[in-house]
PDB file of C-alpha atoms in Angstrom:
ATOM      1  CA  MET A   1      14.311 -56.815 155.304  1.00  0.00           C
ATOM      2  CA  SER A   2      17.599 -57.729 156.068  1.00  0.00           C
ATOM      3  CA  LEU A   3      20.077 -54.808 156.282  1.00  0.00           C
ATOM      4  CA  LYS A   4      22.082 -56.270 153.669  1.00  0.00           C
ATOM      5  CA  THR A   5      18.878 -56.181 151.463  1.00  0.00           C
ATOM      6  CA  LEU A   6      18.211 -52.826 152.466  1.00  0.00           C
ATOM      7  CA  LEU A   7      21.606 -51.114 151.649  1.00  0.00           C
ATOM      8  CA  ALA A   8      21.369 -52.966 148.171  1.00  0.00           C
ATOM      9  CA  SER A   9      17.967 -51.580 147.441  1.00  0.00           C
ATOM     10  CA  THR A  10      18.931 -48.016 148.745  1.00  0.00           C
ATOM     11  CA  VAL A  11      22.024 -48.297 146.121  1.00  0.00           C
ATOM     12  CA  LEU A  12      19.992 -49.355 143.389  1.00  0.00           C
ATOM     13  CA  ALA A  13      17.505 -46.412 143.782  1.00  0.00           C
ATOM     14  CA  LEU A  14      20.318 -43.914 144.004  1.00  0.00           C
ATOM     15  CA  ALA A  15      21.895 -45.042 140.981  1.00  0.00           C
ATOM     16  CA  THR A  16      18.684 -45.123 139.072  1.00  0.00           C
ATOM     17  CA  VAL A  17      18.033 -41.416 140.479  1.00  0.00           C
ATOM     18  CA  ALA A  18      21.469 -40.214 139.507  1.00  0.00           C
ATOM     19  CA  ALA A  19      21.352 -41.987 136.033  1.00  0.00           C
ATOM     20  CA  PRO A  20      19.530 -39.312 134.375  1.00  0.00           C
ATOM     21  CA  ALA A  21      21.645 -36.061 135.537  1.00  0.00           C
ATOM     22  CA  ALA A  22      24.727 -38.082 134.228  1.00  0.00           C
ATOM     23  CA  ALA A  23      23.462 -38.859 130.997  1.00  0.00           C
ATOM     24  CA  GLN A  24      22.483 -35.142 130.538  1.00  0.00           C
ATOM     25  CA  ASP A  25      26.319 -34.403 130.476  1.00  0.00           C
ATOM     26  CA  GLN A  26      26.513 -36.030 127.092  1.00  0.00           C
ATOM     27  CA  PRO A  27      25.264 -34.375 123.780  1.00  0.00           C
ATOM     28  CA  THR A  28      22.229 -35.709 121.930  1.00  0.00           C
ATOM     29  CA  TYR A  29      23.712 -36.841 118.572  1.00  0.00           C
ATOM     30  CA  SER A  30      21.382 -36.542 115.459  1.00  0.00           C
ATOM     31  CA  SER A  31      20.616 -39.264 113.145  1.00  0.00           C
ATOM     32  CA  ASN A  32      23.161 -37.610 110.890  1.00  0.00           C
ATOM     33  CA  TYR A  33      26.145 -37.665 113.204  1.00  0.00           C
ATOM     34  CA  ALA A  34      27.950 -40.821 112.230  1.00  0.00           C
ATOM     35  CA  ALA A  35      28.284 -39.370 108.727  1.00  0.00           C
ATOM     36  CA  ASP A  36      29.175 -36.125 109.422  1.00  0.00           C
ATOM     37  CA  ARG A  37      31.998 -37.473 111.703  1.00  0.00           C
ATOM     38  CA  ALA A  38      33.379 -39.551 109.196  1.00  0.00           C
ATOM     39  CA  GLU A  39      33.435 -36.610 106.811  1.00  0.00           C
ATOM     40  CA  ILE A  40      35.207 -34.406 109.349  1.00  0.00           C
ATOM     41  CA  GLU A  41      37.652 -37.279 110.463  1.00  0.00           C
ATOM     42  CA  ASP A  42      38.565 -37.630 106.865  1.00  0.00           C
ATOM     43  CA  LEU A  43      38.933 -33.908 106.273  1.00  0.00           C
ATOM     44  CA  THR A  44      41.495 -33.881 109.188  1.00  0.00           C
ATOM     45  CA  ALA A  45      43.431 -36.781 108.112  1.00  0.00           C
ATOM     46  CA  ARG A  46      43.816 -35.087 104.587  1.00  0.00           C
ATOM     47  CA  TYR A  47      44.959 -31.950 106.427  1.00  0.00           C
ATOM     48  CA  LEU A  48      47.772 -34.041 108.184  1.00  0.00           C
ATOM     49  CA  PHE A  49      48.584 -35.775 105.114  1.00  0.00           C
ATOM     50  CA  ALA A  50      48.943 -32.846 103.024  1.00  0.00           C
ATOM     51  CA  ILE A  51      51.202 -31.119 105.818  1.00  0.00           C
ATOM     52  CA  ASP A  52      53.402 -34.282 105.793  1.00  0.00           C
ATOM     53  CA  TYR A  53      53.931 -34.312 102.106  1.00  0.00           C
ATOM     54  CA  HIS A  54      54.096 -30.733 101.506  1.00  0.00           C
ATOM     55  CA  ASP A  55      51.152 -30.969  99.406  1.00  0.00           C
ATOM     56  CA  TRP A  56      50.092 -27.482  99.629  1.00  0.00           C
ATOM     57  CA  ASP A  57      47.126 -27.466  97.298  1.00  0.00           C
ATOM     58  CA  ALA A  58      45.635 -30.227  99.043  1.00  0.00           C
ATOM     59  CA  TYR A  59      46.249 -28.326 102.481  1.00  0.00           C
ATOM     60  CA  VAL A  60      44.771 -25.221 101.813  1.00  0.00           C
ATOM     61  CA  ALA A  61      41.708 -27.000 100.349  1.00  0.00           C
ATOM     62  CA  THR A  62      40.936 -28.270 103.328  1.00  0.00           C
ATOM     63  CA  PHE A  63      39.967 -24.990 104.586  1.00  0.00           C
ATOM     64  CA  ALA A  64      37.040 -22.550 103.785  1.00  0.00           C
ATOM     65  CA  GLU A  65      37.890 -19.666 101.431  1.00  0.00           C
ATOM     66  CA  ASP A  66      37.885 -17.373 104.509  1.00  0.00           C
ATOM     67  CA  GLY A  67      39.350 -19.882 106.966  1.00  0.00           C
ATOM     68  CA  GLU A  68      41.989 -19.097 109.624  1.00  0.00           C
ATOM     69  CA  LEU A  69      45.083 -20.760 111.111  1.00  0.00           C
ATOM     70  CA  GLU A  70      46.355 -19.864 114.334  1.00  0.00           C
ATOM     71  CA  PHE A  71      49.539 -21.042 115.912  1.00  0.00           C
ATOM     72  CA  ALA A  72      52.447 -19.828 117.822  1.00  0.00           C
ATOM     73  CA  ALA A  73      53.566 -17.605 114.702  1.00  0.00           C
ATOM     74  CA  GLY A  74      50.315 -15.594 114.747  1.00  0.00           C
ATOM     75  CA  VAL A  75      46.795 -15.884 112.947  1.00  0.00           C
ATOM     76  CA  SER A  76      46.495 -16.348 109.074  1.00  0.00           C
ATOM     77  CA  LYS A  77      43.162 -15.731 107.488  1.00  0.00           C
ATOM     78  CA  GLY A  78      42.207 -16.882 103.880  1.00  0.00           C
ATOM     79  CA  ARG A  79      43.495 -19.672 101.863  1.00  0.00           C
ATOM     80  CA  GLU A  80      46.359 -17.597 100.287  1.00  0.00           C
ATOM     81  CA  ALA A  81      47.453 -16.439 103.472  1.00  0.00           C
ATOM     82  CA  ILE A  82      47.519 -19.822 104.984  1.00  0.00           C
ATOM     83  CA  ARG A  83      49.523 -21.513 102.028  1.00  0.00           C
ATOM     84  CA  GLU A  84      52.047 -18.603 102.655  1.00  0.00           C
ATOM     85  CA  THR A  85      52.334 -19.504 106.317  1.00  0.00           C
ATOM     86  CA  VAL A  86      52.694 -23.072 106.185  1.00  0.00           C
ATOM     87  CA  ILE A  87      55.329 -22.973 103.359  1.00  0.00           C
ATOM     88  CA  ASP A  88      57.423 -20.479 105.396  1.00  0.00           C
ATOM     89  CA  PHE A  89      56.548 -22.833 108.497  1.00  0.00           C
ATOM     90  CA  ALA A  90      58.130 -26.157 106.544  1.00  0.00           C
ATOM     91  CA  ALA A  91      60.829 -24.310 105.022  1.00  0.00           C
ATOM     92  CA  GLY A  92      61.952 -23.130 108.474  1.00  0.00           C
ATOM     93  CA  ILE A  93      61.242 -26.634 110.480  1.00  0.00           C
ATOM     94  CA  GLY A  94      64.385 -28.186 109.065  1.00  0.00           C
ATOM     95  CA  ARG A  95      66.491 -26.066 111.507  1.00  0.00           C
ATOM     96  CA  PHE A  96      65.112 -27.677 114.598  1.00  0.00           C
ATOM     97  CA  TYR A  97      64.218 -31.303 113.035  1.00  0.00           C
ATOM     98  CA  HIS A  98      67.056 -32.612 110.935  1.00  0.00           C
ATOM     99  CA  THR A  99      68.894 -36.060 110.173  1.00  0.00           C
ATOM    100  CA  GLU A 100      72.537 -36.566 111.418  1.00  0.00           C
ATOM    101  CA  ASP A 101      73.829 -35.309 107.887  1.00  0.00           C
ATOM    102  CA  GLY A 102      71.794 -31.868 108.322  1.00  0.00           C
ATOM    103  CA  GLU A 103      69.003 -32.732 106.019  1.00  0.00           C
ATOM    104  CA  PRO A 104      65.302 -32.043 106.800  1.00  0.00           C
ATOM    105  CA  ALA A 105      63.636 -34.823 108.900  1.00  0.00           C
ATOM    106  CA  LYS A 106      60.485 -36.507 107.885  1.00  0.00           C
ATOM    107  CA  LEU A 107      57.691 -35.308 110.166  1.00  0.00           C
ATOM    108  CA  ARG A 108      54.611 -37.463 110.871  1.00  0.00           C
ATOM    109  CA  HIS A 109      51.831 -35.879 112.665  1.00  0.00           C
ATOM    110  CA  VAL A 110      49.410 -38.615 114.493  1.00  0.00           C
ATOM    111  CA  MET A 111      45.713 -37.747 115.728  1.00  0.00           C
ATOM    112  CA  LEU A 112      44.714 -39.471 118.952  1.00  0.00           C
ATOM    113  CA  GLN A 113      41.505 -38.338 121.174  1.00  0.00           C
ATOM    114  CA  ASN A 114      39.065 -36.772 118.724  1.00  0.00           C
ATOM    115  CA  ALA A 115      35.953 -35.154 119.919  1.00  0.00           C
ATOM    116  CA  ILE A 116      33.301 -33.684 117.832  1.00  0.00           C
ATOM    117  CA  ARG A 117      30.089 -31.816 118.184  1.00  0.00           C
ATOM    118  CA  VAL A 118      27.735 -31.097 115.259  1.00  0.00           C
ATOM    119  CA  GLU A 119      25.174 -28.736 115.247  1.00  0.00           C
ATOM    120  CA  GLY A 120      23.304 -28.567 111.665  1.00  0.00           C
ATOM    121  CA  ASP A 121      25.877 -26.882 109.353  1.00  0.00           C
ATOM    122  CA  ARG A 122      28.374 -26.178 112.005  1.00  0.00           C
ATOM    123  CA  ALA A 123      30.799 -28.357 114.091  1.00  0.00           C
ATOM    124  CA  TRP A 124      33.540 -28.242 116.530  1.00  0.00           C
ATOM    125  CA  GLY A 125      36.520 -30.456 117.350  1.00  0.00           C
ATOM    126  CA  ARG A 126      39.024 -31.044 119.814  1.00  0.00           C
ATOM    127  CA  ILE A 127      41.922 -33.371 118.593  1.00  0.00           C
ATOM    128  CA  LEU A 128      45.030 -34.406 120.730  1.00  0.00           C
ATOM    129  CA  TRP A 129      47.864 -34.965 118.312  1.00  0.00           C
ATOM    130  CA  VAL A 130      51.403 -36.073 118.534  1.00  0.00           C
ATOM    131  CA  GLU A 131      54.351 -35.386 115.976  1.00  0.00           C
ATOM    132  CA  MET A 132      57.321 -37.490 115.353  1.00  0.00           C
ATOM    133  CA  ALA A 133      60.586 -37.484 113.138  1.00  0.00           C
ATOM    134  CA  ASN A 134      63.675 -39.100 112.203  1.00  0.00           C
ATOM    135  CA  ASP A 135      65.886 -36.955 114.171  1.00  0.00           C
ATOM    136  CA  GLY A 136      66.788 -39.289 116.959  1.00  0.00           C
ATOM    137  CA  PRO A 137      70.040 -40.965 117.375  1.00  0.00           C
ATOM    138  CA  GLY A 138      71.393 -42.749 113.966  1.00  0.00           C
ATOM    139  CA  ASP A 139      68.017 -40.849 112.350  1.00  0.00           C
ATOM    140  CA  SER A 140      65.836 -43.001 114.530  1.00  0.00           C
ATOM    141  CA  MET A 141      62.259 -41.906 115.041  1.00  0.00           C
ATOM    142  CA  LYS A 142      61.940 -39.693 118.037  1.00  0.00           C
ATOM    143  CA  MET A 143      58.708 -38.228 119.411  1.00  0.00           C
ATOM    144  CA  GLY A 144      58.644 -34.685 119.077  1.00  0.00           C
ATOM    145  CA  THR A 145      55.993 -32.196 119.964  1.00  0.00           C
ATOM    146  CA  TYR A 146      52.531 -32.681 121.111  1.00  0.00           C
ATOM    147  CA  GLY A 147      49.370 -30.550 121.307  1.00  0.00           C
ATOM    148  CA  LEU A 148      45.624 -30.050 120.820  1.00  0.00           C
ATOM    149  CA  TYR A 149      43.847 -28.849 117.722  1.00  0.00           C
ATOM    150  CA  GLU A 150      40.905 -26.517 118.641  1.00  0.00           C
ATOM    151  CA  ASP A 151      38.679 -26.519 115.847  1.00  0.00           C
ATOM    152  CA  GLU A 152      35.657 -24.845 113.976  1.00  0.00           C
ATOM    153  CA  TYR A 153      34.016 -26.594 110.806  1.00  0.00           C
ATOM    154  CA  ARG A 154      31.110 -25.399 108.283  1.00  0.00           C
ATOM    155  CA  ARG A 155      29.428 -27.345 105.866  1.00  0.00           C
ATOM    156  CA  ILE A 156      29.675 -25.372 102.437  1.00  0.00           C
ATOM    157  CA  GLU A 157      28.063 -26.518  99.624  1.00  0.00           C
ATOM    158  CA  GLY A 158      27.723 -29.800 100.987  1.00  0.00           C
ATOM    159  CA  ARG A 159      31.233 -30.168 102.186  1.00  0.00           C
ATOM    160  CA  TRP A 160      32.791 -29.977 105.372  1.00  0.00           C
ATOM    161  CA  LEU A 161      35.732 -27.483 105.889  1.00  0.00           C
ATOM    162  CA  ILE A 162      37.809 -26.245 108.393  1.00  0.00           C
ATOM    163  CA  GLN A 163      36.582 -22.802 109.342  1.00  0.00           C
ATOM    164  CA  ARG A 164      39.181 -21.953 112.228  1.00  0.00           C
ATOM    165  CA  ARG A 165      41.935 -24.114 113.328  1.00  0.00           C
ATOM    166  CA  ASN A 166      43.910 -23.031 116.596  1.00  0.00           C
ATOM    167  CA  VAL A 167      46.879 -25.409 117.038  1.00  0.00           C
ATOM    168  CA  LEU A 168      47.944 -25.650 120.652  1.00  0.00           C
ATOM    169  CA  ASN A 169      51.311 -26.925 121.989  1.00  0.00           C
ATOM    170  CA  GLU A 170      51.314 -28.077 125.212  1.00  0.00           C
ATOM    171  CA  PHE A 171      55.201 -27.332 125.748  1.00  0.00           C
ATOM    172  CA  ILE A 172      54.954 -23.713 125.102  1.00  0.00           C
ATOM    173  CA  ASP A 173      53.506 -21.715 128.058  1.00  0.00           C
ATOM    174  CA  SER A 174      51.429 -19.250 126.423  1.00  0.00           C
ATOM    175  CA  ARG A 175      49.962 -21.914 123.897  1.00  0.00           C
ATOM    176  CA  ASN A 176      48.964 -24.897 125.930  1.00  0.00           C
ATOM    177  CA  SER A 177      45.378 -26.013 126.507  1.00  0.00           C
ATOM    178  CA  GLY A 178      43.242 -25.900 129.807  1.00  0.00           C
ATOM    179  CA  PRO A 179      43.199 -25.939 132.791  1.00  0.00           C
ATOM    180  CA  GLU A 180      39.545 -26.548 132.017  1.00  0.00           C
ATOM    181  CA  ASN A 181      38.262 -29.846 130.008  1.00  0.00           C
ATOM    182  CA  PRO A 182      38.786 -28.625 126.526  1.00  0.00           C
ATOM    183  CA  VAL A 183      35.690 -30.875 125.290  1.00  0.00           C
ATOM    184  CA  ALA A 184      33.524 -29.196 128.030  1.00  0.00           C
ATOM    185  CA  GLU A 185      34.647 -25.759 126.374  1.00  0.00           C
ATOM    186  CA  MET A 186      33.775 -27.243 122.877  1.00  0.00           C
ATOM    187  CA  ASP A 187      30.225 -28.318 124.235  1.00  0.00           C
ATOM    188  CA  ALA A 188      29.833 -25.042 125.706  1.00  0.00           C
ATOM    189  CA  ALA A 189      30.449 -23.304 122.164  1.00  0.00           C
ATOM    190  CA  ALA A 190      28.399 -25.664 120.571  1.00  0.00           C
ATOM    191  CA  ASP A 191      25.461 -25.296 122.938  1.00  0.00           C
ATOM    192  CA  ALA A 192      25.465 -21.507 122.566  1.00  0.00           C
ATOM    193  CA  TYR A 193      25.370 -21.815 119.203  1.00  0.00           C
ATOM    194  CA  ALA A 194      22.169 -24.015 119.039  1.00  0.00           C
ATOM    195  CA  ALA A 195      20.470 -21.881 121.662  1.00  0.00           C
ATOM    196  CA  SER A 196      21.077 -19.033 119.399  1.00  0.00           C
ATOM    197  CA  VAL A 197      19.620 -20.850 116.287  1.00  0.00           C
ATOM    198  CA  ALA A 198      16.351 -21.785 118.460  1.00  0.00           C
ATOM    199  CA  ALA A 199      15.885 -18.496 119.538  1.00  0.00           C
ATOM    200  CA  LEU A 200      15.587 -17.263 115.854  1.00  0.00           C
ATOM    201  CA  PRO A 201      12.109 -16.165 114.903  1.00  0.00           C
TER     202      PRO A 201
END
């Protein structure tokens, strides 16, 4: 056997041995994962459309009755508290985002990477988001803030809802993500939950 053939065989053998270990780093998806993920993605899109168009009934309807919203201003629990918080936020944001004539700018949120873990009727998400508005020169579009949503979801009476959303802002020292991979943190929470369910009698 030539040295070249020996090296190729060794590399192939090492790759074959290493493959199962790498695969174990990925979650195992259930047969319902695609449907659950689609519903959760639709839920989070409805959340963003609702906040951008000030549809507060639709906004609070994305949360469980006892859901929680956390962001830089603090934590709100329950739909009515969340409604009050987001209305106050929307009223105040015009001081920071406004057109050249002083009118509140139009804010639009966009979701980017979206990792979701589902374990039965519980799910976890990590979503990278950006925000833009027409508050640039001449009321042009300007990219504003960006951050990460740390989410927990529950399926309640057949519908996925937000149980808890923590809005992280990467430009605020006390409200940014990391340094650990947020998806690894999400997987650890999901794995811990799955293990606790498996341990039940």
